[in-house]
XYZ file of C-alpha atoms in Angstrom:
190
model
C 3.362 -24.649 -32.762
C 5.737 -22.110 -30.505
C 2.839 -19.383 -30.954
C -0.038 -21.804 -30.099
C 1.885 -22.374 -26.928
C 2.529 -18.439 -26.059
C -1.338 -17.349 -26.602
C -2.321 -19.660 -23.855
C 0.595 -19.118 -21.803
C 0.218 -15.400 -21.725
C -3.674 -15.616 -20.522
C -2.394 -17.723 -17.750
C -0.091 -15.659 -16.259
C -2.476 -12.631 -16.688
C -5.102 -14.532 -15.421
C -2.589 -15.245 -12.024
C -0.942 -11.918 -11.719
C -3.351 -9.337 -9.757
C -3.560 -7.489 -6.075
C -5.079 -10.153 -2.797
C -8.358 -9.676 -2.090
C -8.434 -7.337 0.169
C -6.239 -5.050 -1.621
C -8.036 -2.005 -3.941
C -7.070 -2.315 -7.149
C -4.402 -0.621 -8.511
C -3.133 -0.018 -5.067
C 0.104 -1.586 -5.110
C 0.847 -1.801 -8.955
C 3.886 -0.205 -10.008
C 3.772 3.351 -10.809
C 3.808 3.430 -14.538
C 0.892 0.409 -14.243
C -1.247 2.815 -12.794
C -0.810 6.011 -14.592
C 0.336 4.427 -17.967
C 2.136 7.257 -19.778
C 2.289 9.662 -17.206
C 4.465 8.561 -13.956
C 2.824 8.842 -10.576
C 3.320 11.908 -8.295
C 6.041 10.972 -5.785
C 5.400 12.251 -1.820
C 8.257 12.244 0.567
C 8.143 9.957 2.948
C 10.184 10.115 6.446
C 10.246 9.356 9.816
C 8.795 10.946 12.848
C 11.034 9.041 15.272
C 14.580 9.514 16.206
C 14.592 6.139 16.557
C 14.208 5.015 13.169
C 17.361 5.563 10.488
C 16.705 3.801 7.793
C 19.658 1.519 8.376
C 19.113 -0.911 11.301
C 15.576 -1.814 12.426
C 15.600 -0.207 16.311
C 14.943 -2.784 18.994
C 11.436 -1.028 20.050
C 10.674 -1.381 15.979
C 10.653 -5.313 15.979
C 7.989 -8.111 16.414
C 7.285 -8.758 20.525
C 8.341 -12.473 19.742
C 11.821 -10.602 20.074
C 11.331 -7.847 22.467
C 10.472 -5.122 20.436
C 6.918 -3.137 20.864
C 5.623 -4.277 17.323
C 3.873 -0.961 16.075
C 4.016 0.436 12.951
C 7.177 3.519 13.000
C 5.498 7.090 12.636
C 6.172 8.609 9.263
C 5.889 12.110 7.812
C 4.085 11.984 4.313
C 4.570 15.064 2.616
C 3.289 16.509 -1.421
C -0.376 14.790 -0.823
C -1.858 15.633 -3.547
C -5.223 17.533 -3.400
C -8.554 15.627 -2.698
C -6.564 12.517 -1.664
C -8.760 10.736 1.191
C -6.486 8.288 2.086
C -3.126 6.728 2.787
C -2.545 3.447 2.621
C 1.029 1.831 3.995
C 2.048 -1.671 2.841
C 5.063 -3.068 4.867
C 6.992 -5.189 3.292
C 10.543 -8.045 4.261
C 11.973 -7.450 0.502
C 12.619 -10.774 -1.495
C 10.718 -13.612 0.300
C 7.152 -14.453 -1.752
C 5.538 -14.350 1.345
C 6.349 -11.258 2.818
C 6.753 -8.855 -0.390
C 4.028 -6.429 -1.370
C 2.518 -6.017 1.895
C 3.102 -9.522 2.993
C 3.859 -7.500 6.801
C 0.493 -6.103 6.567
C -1.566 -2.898 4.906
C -2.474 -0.028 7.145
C -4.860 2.526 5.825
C -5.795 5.801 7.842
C -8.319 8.104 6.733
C -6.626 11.960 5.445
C -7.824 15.323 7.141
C -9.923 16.990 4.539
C -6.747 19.349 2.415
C -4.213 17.349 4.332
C -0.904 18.474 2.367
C 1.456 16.724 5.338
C 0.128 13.546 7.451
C 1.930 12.091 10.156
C 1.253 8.210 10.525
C 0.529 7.624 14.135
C 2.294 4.139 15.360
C -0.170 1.379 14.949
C -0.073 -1.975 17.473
C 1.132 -5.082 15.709
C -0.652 -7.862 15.676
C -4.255 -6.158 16.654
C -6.715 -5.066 15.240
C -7.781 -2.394 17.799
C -6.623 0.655 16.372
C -6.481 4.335 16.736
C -9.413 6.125 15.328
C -9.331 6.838 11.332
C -6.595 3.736 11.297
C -7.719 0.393 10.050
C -6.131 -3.058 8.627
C -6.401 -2.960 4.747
C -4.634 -6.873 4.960
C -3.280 -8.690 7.815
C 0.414 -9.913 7.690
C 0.901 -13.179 5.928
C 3.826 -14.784 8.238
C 3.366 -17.895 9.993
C 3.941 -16.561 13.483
C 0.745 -16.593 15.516
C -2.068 -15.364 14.157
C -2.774 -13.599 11.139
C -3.691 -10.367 12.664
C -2.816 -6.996 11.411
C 0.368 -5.279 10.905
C 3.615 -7.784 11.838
C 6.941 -5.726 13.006
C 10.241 -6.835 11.334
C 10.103 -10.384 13.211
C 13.430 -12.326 10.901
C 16.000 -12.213 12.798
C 18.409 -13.773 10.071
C 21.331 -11.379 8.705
C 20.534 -9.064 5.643
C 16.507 -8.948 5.979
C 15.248 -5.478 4.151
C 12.354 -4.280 5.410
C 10.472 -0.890 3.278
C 7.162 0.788 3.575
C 5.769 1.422 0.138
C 3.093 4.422 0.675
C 0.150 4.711 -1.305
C -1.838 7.940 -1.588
C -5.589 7.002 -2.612
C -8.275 9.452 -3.588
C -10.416 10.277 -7.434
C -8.575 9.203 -10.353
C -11.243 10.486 -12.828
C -14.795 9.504 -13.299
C -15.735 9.059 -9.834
C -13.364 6.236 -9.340
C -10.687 6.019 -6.638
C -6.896 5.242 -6.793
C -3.367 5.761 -6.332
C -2.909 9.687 -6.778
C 0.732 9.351 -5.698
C 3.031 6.849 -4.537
C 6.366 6.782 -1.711
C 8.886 4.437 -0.585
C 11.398 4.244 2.745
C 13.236 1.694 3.832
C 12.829 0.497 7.500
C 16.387 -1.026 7.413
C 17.754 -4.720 7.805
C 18.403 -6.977 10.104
């Protein structure tokens, strides 16, 4: 009876489990999801502002619902591997369901031809007029005004992390696009 009961099970929650929408597939699956045996190529990712550490979210960083500017922080994306086209940058407030995996918003920006370093120019939040060869991939999902585009750190309560989980996209094999390589930085906390 228990394995009658696991069969089913198991389709459900594959069945569930998959990116939004709007998302490409493969896009934000774990590394060893999308390369199976092989890991993923790993780019550096860092910022292009003194005012970003890593450590505490700067005050020009945050939402404008608390005074800060709301764009995106500029990061340096180095090791992009050859014939990648583009980069897309999930933001993410670490362990609430809502606001995980991109829940902050998906920006994508189209790569110089041979880029090998990209700097990420700041995006508005909460727009969707951006700089050229910038779009929204998927708007933030919080319930603070509308649903528009990229969301700044915007929780004030103590111990929030906030990350950027980078996604290099370009040919996979047989004419298909995907996640060439793959970064991570952390924005910082509340």
């Amino acid at each position: 009876m228990v394995r009658r009961f696991l069969f089913p099970l198991a389709l459900l929650v594959a069945a569930c489990h998959g990116p939004a929408p709007d998302t490409p597939p493969g896009a934000f699956d774990s590394p060893d999801e999308t390369a199976g045996i092989d890991p993923l190529p790993v780019v550096t990712v860092r910022f292009d502002s003194a005012h970003w550490n890593g450590k505490t979210v700067p005050a020009e960083g945050r939402c404008k619902a608390l005074g800060g500017t709301g764009r995106t922080p500029p990061l340096i994306i180095g090791g992009i591997p050859t014939g990648a086209r583009t980069v897309l940058v999930a933001f993410s407030k670490r362990g609430d369901s809502d606001l995980d995996d991109g829940g902050l918003g998906v920006v994508g920006w189209t790569l110089p031809l041979g880029a090998s370093l990209f700097v990420t120019p700041p995006v508005p939040g909460q727009t969707e007029s951006l700089p050229p060869g910038a779009w929204i991939e998927r708007s933030h999902g919080a319930a603070l005004g509308p649903r528009v585009g990229y969301l700044g750190p915007c929780f004030p309560e103590s111990g929030a992390v906030y990350e950027a989980d980078v996604r290099v996209m370009g040919p996979t094999g047989q004419g298909e696009q995907g996640v060439m390589a793959h970064g991570v930085i952390s924005l910082g906390q509340d």
